[in-house]
PDB file of C-alpha atoms and ligand atoms in Angstrom:
ATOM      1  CA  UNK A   1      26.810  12.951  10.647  1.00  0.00           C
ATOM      2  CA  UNK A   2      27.763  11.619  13.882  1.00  0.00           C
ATOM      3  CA  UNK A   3      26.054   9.809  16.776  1.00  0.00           C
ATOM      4  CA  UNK A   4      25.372  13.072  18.530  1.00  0.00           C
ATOM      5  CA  UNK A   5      23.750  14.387  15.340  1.00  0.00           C
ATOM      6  CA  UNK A   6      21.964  10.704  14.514  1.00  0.00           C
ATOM      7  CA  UNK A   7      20.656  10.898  18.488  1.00  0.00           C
ATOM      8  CA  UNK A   8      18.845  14.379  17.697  1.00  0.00           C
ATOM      9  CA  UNK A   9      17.082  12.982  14.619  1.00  0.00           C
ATOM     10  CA  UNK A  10      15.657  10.049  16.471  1.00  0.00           C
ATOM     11  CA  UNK A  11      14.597  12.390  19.457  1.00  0.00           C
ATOM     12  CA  UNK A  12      12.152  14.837  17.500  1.00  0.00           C
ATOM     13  CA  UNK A  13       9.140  14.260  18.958  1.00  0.00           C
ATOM     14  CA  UNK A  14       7.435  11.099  16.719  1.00  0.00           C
ATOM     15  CA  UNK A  15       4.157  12.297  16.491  1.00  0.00           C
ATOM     16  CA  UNK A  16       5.481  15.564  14.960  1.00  0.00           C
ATOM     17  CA  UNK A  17       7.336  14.123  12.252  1.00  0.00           C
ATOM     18  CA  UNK A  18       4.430  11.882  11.216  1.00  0.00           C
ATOM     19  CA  UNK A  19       2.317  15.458  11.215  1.00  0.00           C
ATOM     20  CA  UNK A  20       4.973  16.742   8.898  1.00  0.00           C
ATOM     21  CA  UNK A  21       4.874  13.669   7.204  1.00  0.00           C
ATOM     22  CA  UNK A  22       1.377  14.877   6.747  1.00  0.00           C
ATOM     23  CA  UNK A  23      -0.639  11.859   8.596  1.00  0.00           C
ATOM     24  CA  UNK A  24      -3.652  13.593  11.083  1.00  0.00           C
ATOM     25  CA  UNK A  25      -2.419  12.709  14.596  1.00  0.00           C
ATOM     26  CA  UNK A  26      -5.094  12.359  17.638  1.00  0.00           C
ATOM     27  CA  UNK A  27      -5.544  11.571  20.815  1.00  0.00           C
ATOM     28  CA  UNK A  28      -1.885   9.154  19.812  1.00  0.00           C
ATOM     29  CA  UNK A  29      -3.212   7.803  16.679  1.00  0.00           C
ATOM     30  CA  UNK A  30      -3.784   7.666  12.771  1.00  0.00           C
ATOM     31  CA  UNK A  31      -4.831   6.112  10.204  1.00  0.00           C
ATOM     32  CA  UNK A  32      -1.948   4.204   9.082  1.00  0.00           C
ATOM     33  CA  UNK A  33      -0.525   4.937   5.974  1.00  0.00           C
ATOM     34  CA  UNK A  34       0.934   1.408   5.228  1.00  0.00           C
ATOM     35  CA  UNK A  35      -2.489  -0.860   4.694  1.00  0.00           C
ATOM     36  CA  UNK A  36      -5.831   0.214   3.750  1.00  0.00           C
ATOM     37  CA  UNK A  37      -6.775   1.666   7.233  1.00  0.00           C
ATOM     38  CA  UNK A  38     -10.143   2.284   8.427  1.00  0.00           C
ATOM     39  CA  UNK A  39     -10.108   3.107  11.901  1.00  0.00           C
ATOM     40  CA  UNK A  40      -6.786   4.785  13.042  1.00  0.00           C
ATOM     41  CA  UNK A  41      -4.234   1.481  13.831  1.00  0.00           C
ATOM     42  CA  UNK A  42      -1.323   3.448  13.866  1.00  0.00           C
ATOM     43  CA  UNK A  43      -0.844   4.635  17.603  1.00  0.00           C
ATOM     44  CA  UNK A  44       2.368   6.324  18.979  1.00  0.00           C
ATOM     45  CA  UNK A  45       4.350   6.213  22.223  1.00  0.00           C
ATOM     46  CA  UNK A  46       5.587   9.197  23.604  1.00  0.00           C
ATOM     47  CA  UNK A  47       7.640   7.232  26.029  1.00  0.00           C
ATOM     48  CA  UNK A  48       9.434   5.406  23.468  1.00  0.00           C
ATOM     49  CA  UNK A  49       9.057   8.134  21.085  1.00  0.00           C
ATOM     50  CA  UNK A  50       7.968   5.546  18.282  1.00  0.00           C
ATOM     51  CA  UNK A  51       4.488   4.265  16.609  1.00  0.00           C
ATOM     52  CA  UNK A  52       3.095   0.761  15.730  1.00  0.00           C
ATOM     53  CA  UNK A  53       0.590  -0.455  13.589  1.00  0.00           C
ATOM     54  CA  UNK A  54      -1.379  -3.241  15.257  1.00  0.00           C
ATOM     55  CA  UNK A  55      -2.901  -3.990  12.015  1.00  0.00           C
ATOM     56  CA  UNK A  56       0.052  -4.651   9.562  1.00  0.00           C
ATOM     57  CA  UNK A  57       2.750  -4.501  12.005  1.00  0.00           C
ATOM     58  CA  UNK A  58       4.847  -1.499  10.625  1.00  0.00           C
ATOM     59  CA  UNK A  59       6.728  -0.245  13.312  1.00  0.00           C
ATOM     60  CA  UNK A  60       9.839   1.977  14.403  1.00  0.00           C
ATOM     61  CA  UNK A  61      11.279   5.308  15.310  1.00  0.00           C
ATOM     62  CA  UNK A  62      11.071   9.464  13.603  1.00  0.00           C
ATOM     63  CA  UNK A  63      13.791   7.825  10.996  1.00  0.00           C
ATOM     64  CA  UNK A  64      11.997   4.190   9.831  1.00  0.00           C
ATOM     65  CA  UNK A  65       8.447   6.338   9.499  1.00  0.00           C
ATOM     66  CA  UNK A  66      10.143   8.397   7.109  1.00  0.00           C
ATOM     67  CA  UNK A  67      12.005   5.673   5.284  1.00  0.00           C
ATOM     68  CA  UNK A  68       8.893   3.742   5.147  1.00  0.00           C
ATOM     69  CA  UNK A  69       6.675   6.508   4.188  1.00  0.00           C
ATOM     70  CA  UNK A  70       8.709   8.705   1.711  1.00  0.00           C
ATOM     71  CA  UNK A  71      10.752   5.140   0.388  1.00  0.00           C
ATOM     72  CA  UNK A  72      14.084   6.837   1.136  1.00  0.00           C
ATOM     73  CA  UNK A  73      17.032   5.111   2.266  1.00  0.00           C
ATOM     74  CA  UNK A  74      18.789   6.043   5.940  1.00  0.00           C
ATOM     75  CA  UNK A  75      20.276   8.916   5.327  1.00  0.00           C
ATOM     76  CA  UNK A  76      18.154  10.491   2.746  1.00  0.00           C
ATOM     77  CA  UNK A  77      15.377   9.651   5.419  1.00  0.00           C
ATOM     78  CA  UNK A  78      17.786  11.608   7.757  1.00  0.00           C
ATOM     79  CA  UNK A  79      18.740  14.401   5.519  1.00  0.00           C
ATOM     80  CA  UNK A  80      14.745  15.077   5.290  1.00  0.00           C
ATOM     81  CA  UNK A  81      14.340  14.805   9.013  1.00  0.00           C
ATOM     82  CA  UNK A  82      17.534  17.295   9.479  1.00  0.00           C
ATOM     83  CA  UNK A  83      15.676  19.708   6.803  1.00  0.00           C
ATOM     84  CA  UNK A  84      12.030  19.484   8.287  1.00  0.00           C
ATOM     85  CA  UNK A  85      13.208  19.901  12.112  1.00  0.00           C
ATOM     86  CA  UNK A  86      16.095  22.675  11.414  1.00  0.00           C
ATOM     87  CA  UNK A  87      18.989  19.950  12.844  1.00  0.00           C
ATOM     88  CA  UNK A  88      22.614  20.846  11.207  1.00  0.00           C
ATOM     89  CA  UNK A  89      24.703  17.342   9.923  1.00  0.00           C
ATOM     90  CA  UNK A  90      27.963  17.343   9.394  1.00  0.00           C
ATOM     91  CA  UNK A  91      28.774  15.730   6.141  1.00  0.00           C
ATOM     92  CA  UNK A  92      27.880  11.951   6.339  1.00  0.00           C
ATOM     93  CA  UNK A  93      31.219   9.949   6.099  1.00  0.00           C
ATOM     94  CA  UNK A  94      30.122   6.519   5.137  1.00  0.00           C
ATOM     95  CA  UNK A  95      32.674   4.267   6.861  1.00  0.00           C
ATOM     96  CA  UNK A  96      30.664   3.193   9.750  1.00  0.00           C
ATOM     97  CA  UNK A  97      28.849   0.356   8.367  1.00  0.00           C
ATOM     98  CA  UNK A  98      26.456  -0.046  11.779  1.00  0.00           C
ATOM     99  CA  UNK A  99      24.320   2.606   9.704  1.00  0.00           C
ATOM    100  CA  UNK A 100      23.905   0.813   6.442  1.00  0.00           C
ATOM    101  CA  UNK A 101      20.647  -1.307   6.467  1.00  0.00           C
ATOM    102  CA  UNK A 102      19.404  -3.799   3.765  1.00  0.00           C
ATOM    103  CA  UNK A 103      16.387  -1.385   2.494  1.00  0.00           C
ATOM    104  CA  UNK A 104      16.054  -2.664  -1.119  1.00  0.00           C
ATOM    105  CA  UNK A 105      13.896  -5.105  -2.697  1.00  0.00           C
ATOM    106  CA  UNK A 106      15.308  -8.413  -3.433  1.00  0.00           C
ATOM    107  CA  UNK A 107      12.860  -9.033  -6.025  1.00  0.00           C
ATOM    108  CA  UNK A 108      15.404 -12.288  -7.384  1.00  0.00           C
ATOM    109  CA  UNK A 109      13.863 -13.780  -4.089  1.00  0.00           C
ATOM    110  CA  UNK A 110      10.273 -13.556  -4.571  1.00  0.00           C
ATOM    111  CA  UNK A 111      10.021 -14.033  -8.707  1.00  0.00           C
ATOM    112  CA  UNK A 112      10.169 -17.661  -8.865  1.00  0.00           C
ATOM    113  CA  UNK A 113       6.787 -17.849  -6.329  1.00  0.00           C
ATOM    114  CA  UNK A 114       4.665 -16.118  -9.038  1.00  0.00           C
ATOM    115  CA  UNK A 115       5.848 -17.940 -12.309  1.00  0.00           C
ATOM    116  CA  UNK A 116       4.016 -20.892 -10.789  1.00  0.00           C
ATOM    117  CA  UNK A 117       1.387 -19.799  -9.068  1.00  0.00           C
ATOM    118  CA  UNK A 118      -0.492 -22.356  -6.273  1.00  0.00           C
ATOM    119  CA  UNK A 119      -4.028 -21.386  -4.808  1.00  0.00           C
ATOM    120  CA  UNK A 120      -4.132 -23.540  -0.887  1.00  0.00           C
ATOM    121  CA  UNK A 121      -7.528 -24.232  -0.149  1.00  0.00           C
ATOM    122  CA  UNK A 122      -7.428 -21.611   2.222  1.00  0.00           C
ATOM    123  CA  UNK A 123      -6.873 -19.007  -0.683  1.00  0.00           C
ATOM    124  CA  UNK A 124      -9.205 -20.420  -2.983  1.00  0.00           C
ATOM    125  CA  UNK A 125     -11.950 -20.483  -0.292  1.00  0.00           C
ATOM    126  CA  UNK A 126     -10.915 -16.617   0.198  1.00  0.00           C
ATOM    127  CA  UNK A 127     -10.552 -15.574  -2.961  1.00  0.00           C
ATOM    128  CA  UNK A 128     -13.161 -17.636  -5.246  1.00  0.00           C
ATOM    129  CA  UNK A 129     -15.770 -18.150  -2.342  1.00  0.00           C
ATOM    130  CA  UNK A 130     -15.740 -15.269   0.021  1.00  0.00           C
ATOM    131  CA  UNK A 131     -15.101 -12.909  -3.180  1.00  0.00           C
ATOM    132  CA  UNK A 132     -16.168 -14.135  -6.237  1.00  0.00           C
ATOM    133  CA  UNK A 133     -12.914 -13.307  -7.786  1.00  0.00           C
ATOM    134  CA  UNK A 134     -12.778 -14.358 -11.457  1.00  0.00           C
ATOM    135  CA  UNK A 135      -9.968 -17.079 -12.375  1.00  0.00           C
ATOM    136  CA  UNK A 136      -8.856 -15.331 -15.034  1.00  0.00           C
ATOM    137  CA  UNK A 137      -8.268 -11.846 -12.624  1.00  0.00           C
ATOM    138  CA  UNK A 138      -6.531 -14.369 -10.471  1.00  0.00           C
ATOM    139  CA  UNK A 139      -4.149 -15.815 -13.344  1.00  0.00           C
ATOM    140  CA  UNK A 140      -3.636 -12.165 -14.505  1.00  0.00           C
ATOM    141  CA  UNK A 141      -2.446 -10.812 -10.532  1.00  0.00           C
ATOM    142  CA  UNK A 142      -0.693 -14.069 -10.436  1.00  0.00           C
ATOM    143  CA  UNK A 143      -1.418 -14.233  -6.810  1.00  0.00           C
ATOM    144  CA  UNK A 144      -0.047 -17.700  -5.086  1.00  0.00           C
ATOM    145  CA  UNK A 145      -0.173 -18.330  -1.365  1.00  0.00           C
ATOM    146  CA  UNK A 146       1.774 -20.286   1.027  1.00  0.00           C
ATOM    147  CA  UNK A 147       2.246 -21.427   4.627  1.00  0.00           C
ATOM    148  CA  UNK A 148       4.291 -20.405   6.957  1.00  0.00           C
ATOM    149  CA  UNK A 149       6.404 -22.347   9.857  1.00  0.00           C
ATOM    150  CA  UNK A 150       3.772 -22.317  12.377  1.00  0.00           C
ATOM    151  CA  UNK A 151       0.868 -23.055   9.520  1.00  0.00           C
ATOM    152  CA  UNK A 152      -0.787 -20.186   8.647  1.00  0.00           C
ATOM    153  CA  UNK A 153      -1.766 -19.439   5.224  1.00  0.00           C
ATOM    154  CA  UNK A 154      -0.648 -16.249   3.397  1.00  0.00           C
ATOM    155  CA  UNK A 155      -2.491 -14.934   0.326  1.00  0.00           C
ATOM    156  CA  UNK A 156       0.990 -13.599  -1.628  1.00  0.00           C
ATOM    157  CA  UNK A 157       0.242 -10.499  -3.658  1.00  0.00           C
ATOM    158  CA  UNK A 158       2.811  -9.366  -6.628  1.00  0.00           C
ATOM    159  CA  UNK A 159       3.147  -5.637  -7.063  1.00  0.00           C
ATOM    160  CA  UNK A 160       4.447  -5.257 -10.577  1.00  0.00           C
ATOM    161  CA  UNK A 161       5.621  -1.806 -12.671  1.00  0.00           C
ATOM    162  CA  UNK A 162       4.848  -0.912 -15.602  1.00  0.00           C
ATOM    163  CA  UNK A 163       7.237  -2.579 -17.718  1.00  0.00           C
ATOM    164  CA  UNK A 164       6.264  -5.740 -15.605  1.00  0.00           C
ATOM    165  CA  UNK A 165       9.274  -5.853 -13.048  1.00  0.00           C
ATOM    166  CA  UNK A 166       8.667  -7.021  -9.781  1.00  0.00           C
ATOM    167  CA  UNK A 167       8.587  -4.556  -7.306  1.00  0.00           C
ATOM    168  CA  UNK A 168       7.072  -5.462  -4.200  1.00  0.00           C
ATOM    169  CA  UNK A 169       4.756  -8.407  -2.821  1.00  0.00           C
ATOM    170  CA  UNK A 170       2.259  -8.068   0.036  1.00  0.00           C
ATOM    171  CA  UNK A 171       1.578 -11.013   2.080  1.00  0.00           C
ATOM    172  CA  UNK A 172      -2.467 -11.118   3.560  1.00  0.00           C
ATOM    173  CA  UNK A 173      -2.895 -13.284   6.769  1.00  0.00           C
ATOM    174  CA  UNK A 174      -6.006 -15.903   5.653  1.00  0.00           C
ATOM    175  CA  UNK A 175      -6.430 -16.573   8.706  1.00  0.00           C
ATOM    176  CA  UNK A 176     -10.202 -14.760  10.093  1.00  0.00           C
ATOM    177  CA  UNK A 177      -9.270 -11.449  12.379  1.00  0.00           C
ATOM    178  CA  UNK A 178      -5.486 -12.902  12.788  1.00  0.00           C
ATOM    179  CA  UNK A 179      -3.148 -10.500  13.083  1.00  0.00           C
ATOM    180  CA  UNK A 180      -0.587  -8.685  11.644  1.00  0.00           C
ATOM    181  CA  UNK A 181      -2.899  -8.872   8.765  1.00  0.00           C
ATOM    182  CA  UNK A 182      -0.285  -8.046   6.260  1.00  0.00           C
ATOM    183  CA  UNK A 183       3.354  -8.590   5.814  1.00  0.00           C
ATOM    184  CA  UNK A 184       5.927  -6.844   3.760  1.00  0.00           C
ATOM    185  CA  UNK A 185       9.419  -8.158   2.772  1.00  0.00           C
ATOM    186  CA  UNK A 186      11.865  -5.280   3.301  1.00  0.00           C
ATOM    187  CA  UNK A 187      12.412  -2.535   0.472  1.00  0.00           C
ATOM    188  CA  UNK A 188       8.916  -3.871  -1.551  1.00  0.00           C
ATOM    189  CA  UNK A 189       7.224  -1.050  -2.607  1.00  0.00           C
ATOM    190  CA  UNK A 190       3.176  -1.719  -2.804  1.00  0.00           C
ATOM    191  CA  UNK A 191       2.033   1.563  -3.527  1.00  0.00           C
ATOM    192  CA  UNK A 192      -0.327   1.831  -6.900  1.00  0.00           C
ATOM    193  CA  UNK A 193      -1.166  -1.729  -7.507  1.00  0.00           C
ATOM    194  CA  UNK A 194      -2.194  -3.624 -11.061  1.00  0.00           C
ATOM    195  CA  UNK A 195       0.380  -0.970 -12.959  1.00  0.00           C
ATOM    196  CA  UNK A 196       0.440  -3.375 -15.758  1.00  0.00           C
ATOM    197  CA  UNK A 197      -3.220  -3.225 -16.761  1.00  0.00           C
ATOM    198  CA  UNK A 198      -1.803   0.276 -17.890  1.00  0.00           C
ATOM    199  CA  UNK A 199      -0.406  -0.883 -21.152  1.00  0.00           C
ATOM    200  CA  UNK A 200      -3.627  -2.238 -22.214  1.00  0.00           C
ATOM    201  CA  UNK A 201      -5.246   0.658 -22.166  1.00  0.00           C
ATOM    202  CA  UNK A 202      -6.818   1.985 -25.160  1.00  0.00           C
ATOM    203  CA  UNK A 203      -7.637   5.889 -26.147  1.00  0.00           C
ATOM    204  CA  UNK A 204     -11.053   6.967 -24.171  1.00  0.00           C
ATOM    205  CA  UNK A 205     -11.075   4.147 -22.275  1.00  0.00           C
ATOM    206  CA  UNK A 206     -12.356   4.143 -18.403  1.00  0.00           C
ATOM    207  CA  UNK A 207      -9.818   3.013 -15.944  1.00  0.00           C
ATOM    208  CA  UNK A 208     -11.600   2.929 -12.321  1.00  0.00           C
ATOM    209  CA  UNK A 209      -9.402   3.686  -8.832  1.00  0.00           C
ATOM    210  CA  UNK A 210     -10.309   1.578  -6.038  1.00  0.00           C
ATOM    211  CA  UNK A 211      -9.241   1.428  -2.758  1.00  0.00           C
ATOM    212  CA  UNK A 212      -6.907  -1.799  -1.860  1.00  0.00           C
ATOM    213  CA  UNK A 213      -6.169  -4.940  -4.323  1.00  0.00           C
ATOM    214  CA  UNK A 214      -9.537  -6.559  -2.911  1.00  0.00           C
ATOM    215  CA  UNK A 215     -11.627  -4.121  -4.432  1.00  0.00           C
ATOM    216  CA  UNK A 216      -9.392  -4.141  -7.641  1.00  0.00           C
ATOM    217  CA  UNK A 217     -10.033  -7.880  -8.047  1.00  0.00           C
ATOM    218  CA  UNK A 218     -13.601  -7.207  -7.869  1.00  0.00           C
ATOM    219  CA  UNK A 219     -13.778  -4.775  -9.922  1.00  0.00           C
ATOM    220  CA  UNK A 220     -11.503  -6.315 -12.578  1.00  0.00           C
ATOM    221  CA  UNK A 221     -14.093  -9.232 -12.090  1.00  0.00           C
ATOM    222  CA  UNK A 222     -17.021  -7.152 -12.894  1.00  0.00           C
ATOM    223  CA  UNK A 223     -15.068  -6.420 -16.326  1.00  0.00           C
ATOM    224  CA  UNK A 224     -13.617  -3.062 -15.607  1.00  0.00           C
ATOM    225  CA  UNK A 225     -10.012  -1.867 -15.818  1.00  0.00           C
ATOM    226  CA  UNK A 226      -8.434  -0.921 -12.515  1.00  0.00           C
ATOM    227  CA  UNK A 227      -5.505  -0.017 -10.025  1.00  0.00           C
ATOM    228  CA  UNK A 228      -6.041   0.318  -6.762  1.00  0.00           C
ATOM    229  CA  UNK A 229      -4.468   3.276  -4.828  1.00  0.00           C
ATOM    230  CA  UNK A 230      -3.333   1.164  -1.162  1.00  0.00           C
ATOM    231  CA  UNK A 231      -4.810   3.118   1.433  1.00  0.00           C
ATOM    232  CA  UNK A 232      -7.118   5.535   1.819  1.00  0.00           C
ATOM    233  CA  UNK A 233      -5.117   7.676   4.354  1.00  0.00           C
ATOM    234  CA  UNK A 234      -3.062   9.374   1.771  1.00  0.00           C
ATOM    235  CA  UNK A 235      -1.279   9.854  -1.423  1.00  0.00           C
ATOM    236  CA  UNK A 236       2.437   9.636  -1.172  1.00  0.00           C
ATOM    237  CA  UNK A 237       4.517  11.958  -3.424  1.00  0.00           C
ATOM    238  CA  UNK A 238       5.497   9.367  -5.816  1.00  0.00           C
ATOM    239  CA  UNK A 239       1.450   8.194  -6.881  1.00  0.00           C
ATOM    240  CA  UNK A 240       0.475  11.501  -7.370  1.00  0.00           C
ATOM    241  CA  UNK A 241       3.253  11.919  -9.743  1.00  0.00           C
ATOM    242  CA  UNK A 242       2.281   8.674 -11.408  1.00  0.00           C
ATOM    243  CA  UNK A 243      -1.477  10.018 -11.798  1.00  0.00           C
ATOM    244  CA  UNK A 244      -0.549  12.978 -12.814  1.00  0.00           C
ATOM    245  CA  UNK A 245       1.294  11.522 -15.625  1.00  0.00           C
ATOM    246  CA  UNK A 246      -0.868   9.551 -16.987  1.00  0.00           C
ATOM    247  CA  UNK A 247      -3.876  11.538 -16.689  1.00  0.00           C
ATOM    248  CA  UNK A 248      -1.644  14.143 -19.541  1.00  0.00           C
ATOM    249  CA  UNK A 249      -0.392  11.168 -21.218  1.00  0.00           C
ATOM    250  CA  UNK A 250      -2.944   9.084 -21.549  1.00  0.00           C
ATOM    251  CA  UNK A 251      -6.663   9.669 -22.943  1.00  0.00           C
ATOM    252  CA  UNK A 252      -8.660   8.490 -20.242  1.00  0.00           C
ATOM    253  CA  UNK A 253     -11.840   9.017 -18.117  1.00  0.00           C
ATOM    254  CA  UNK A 254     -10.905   8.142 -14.315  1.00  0.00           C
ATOM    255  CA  UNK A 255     -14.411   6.781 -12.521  1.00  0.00           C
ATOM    256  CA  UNK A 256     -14.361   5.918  -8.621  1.00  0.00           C
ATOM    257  CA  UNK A 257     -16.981   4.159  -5.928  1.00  0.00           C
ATOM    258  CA  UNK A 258     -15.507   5.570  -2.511  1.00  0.00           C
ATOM    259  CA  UNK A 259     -16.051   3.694   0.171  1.00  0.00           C
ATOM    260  CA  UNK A 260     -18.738   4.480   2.344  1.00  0.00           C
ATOM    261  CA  UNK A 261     -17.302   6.205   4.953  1.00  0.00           C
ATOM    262  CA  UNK A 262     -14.984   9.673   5.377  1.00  0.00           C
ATOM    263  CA  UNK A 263     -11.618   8.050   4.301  1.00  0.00           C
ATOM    264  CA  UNK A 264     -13.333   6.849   1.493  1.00  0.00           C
ATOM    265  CA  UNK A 265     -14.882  10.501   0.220  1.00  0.00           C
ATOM    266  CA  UNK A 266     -11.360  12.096   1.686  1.00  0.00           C
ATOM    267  CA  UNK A 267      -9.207   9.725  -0.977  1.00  0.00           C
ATOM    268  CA  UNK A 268     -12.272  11.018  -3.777  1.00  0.00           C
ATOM    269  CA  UNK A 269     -11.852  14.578  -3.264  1.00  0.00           C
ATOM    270  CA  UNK A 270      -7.472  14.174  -2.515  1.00  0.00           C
ATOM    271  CA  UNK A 271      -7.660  12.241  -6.107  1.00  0.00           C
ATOM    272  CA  UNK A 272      -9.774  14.838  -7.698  1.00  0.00           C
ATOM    273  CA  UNK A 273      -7.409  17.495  -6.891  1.00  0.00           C
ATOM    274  CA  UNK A 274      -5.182  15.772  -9.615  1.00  0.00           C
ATOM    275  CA  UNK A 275      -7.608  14.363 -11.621  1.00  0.00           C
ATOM    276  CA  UNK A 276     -10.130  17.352 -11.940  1.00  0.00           C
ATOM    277  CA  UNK A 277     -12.630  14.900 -14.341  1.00  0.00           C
ATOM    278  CA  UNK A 278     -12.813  11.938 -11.370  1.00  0.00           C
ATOM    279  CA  UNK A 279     -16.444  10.891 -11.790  1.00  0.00           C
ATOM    280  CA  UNK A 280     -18.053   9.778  -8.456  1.00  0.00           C
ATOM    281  CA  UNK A 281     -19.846   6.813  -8.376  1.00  0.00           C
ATOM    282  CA  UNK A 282     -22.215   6.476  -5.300  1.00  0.00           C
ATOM    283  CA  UNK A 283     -22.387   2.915  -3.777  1.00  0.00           C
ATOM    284  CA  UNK A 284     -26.050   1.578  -2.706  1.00  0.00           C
ATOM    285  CA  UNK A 285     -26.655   1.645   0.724  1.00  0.00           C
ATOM    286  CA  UNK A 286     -25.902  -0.954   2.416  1.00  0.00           C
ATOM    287  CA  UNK A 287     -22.670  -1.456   0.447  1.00  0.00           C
ATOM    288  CA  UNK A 288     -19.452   0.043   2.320  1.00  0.00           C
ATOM    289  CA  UNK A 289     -17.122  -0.923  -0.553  1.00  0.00           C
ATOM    290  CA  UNK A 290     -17.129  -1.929  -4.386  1.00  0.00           C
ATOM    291  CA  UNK A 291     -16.423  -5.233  -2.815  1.00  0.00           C
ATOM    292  CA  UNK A 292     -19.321  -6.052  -1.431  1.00  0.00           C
ATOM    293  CA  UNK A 293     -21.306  -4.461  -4.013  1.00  0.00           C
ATOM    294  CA  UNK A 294     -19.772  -6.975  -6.303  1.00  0.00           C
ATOM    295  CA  UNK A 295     -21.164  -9.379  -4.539  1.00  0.00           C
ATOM    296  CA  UNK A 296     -24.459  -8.688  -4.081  1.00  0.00           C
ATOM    297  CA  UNK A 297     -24.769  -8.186  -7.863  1.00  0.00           C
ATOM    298  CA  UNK A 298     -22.852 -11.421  -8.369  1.00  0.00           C
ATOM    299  CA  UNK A 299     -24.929 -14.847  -8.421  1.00  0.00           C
ATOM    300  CA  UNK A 300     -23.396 -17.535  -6.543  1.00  0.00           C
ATOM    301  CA  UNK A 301     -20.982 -19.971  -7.750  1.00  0.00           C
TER     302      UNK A 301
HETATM  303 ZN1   ZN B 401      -0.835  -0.580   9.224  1.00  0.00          ZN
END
């Protein structure tokens, strides 16, 4: 591949690859596929043929939107692009280092924050107040926060495997309507969350799908098993294949409350697809999320 060839991939038209991609493009925007979006933060510019998510920040060109969205390295990401778009390479020689990009975890890094975990006042106010979040759901996430050079407070979120090996962490901005509103280091990979609640899973048991971590704290509050999917906006590749599996592998009954509102019901009917026995639970009105229906069930602290 040469710089000719690399030029072509990063001209295709941005908003087509994110429709190949799959995401529903209008008027410039989408729902963004990398936080729990609600109301179409991901907006592209034709001029600079790239897209940004004003919400969590994510940001680049055609070959970052595919790295980020199908977790592929540069020149898989490329080699997809290339496929999709019809765009010959020439065999990739990889001595030009200016391609190679740091895109894996460093989970080594980010361990050591979660073996002790520390609640700020800030977090505790968001999680135990504002949420109702049961200590013991906290202990079990082991979600810490800290503060950054200029003093705000992060909420920092583990993403775990199966086999309990850090993954990924997702950092929440604390601070009311401040944005970005999430922050990922580079290569983490926060797709299904609370994997590790798989292995204590029993035969017939109910394991409920929510919709983001907050709802999964809640609903691991209100004594329930749960992962949360991240994002309403879609499925990638790899969670589907992780449903799928353990849907066959597993003896389970899979239970949802969408959220009250069409990317809510579009994640119910894009999960029942591959889980054909997804019971639908209907939220009260008044309720957009399991969230808040938590808490109006909850008593105060
Ligand atoms: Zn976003």
């Amino acid at each position: 591949m040469d710089k000719f060839e690399l030029q072509q991939l990063r001209d295709l038209p941005i908003e087509g690859v994110a429709e190949r991609l799959g995401l529903r493009v209008k008027m410039h925007k989408s729902l963004c596929p990398f936080h729990d979006d609600h109301h179409a933060s991901l907006s592209f510019s034709v001029r600079r043929n790239g897209y940004r998510c004003f919400v969590c920040g994510a940001s680049g060109g055609t070959i970052d939107l595919v790295m980020k969205y199908l977790s592929k390295g540069f020149l898989d990401a490329c080699r997809w692009l290339a496929d999709e778009h019809n765009v010959i390479l020439t065999e990739y020689q990889p001595q030009s280092s200016d391609l190679c990009q740091q895109t894996s975890f460093d989970a080594k890094r980010y361990e050591h924050f979660f073996e002790r975990p520390w609640l700020s006042p800030e977090a505790r106010q968001f999680l135990f107040e504002e949420r109702r979040i049961d200590a013991r759901v906290v202990r079990w996430c082991r979600l810490t926060s800290w503060k950054d050079k200029q003093g705000v407070a992060w909420l920092q979120i583990p993403y775990y495997d199966r086999e309990g090996k850090l993954i990924g962490v997702q950092n929440r901005n604390l601070v009311k309507g401040a944005l970005p509103r999430f922050r990922f280091p580079i290569g983490s990979q926060c797709s299904i969350y609370n994997l590790p609640i798989l292995n204590r899973l029993r035969p017939g048991d109910e394991l409920y799908i929510t919709e983001g971590c907050s709802d999964c704290w809640a609903m691991l509050s209100a004594g329930h098993k749960a992962i949360a999917i991240p994002s309403a906006t879609l499925l990638k590749h790899n969670d589907v294949e992780l449903l799928q599996t353990l849907a066959s592998t597993l003896s389970l009954t899979f239970h949802m409350f969408p959220d009250r509102d069409e990317p809510g019901e579009r994640l119910f009917l894009q999960l029942q697809k591959i889980l054909p026995d997804l019971v639908h639970h209907q939220l009260p009105p008044g309720c957009k999320d399991f969230s808040e229906y938590y808490l109006s069930t909850s008593a105060p602290i």
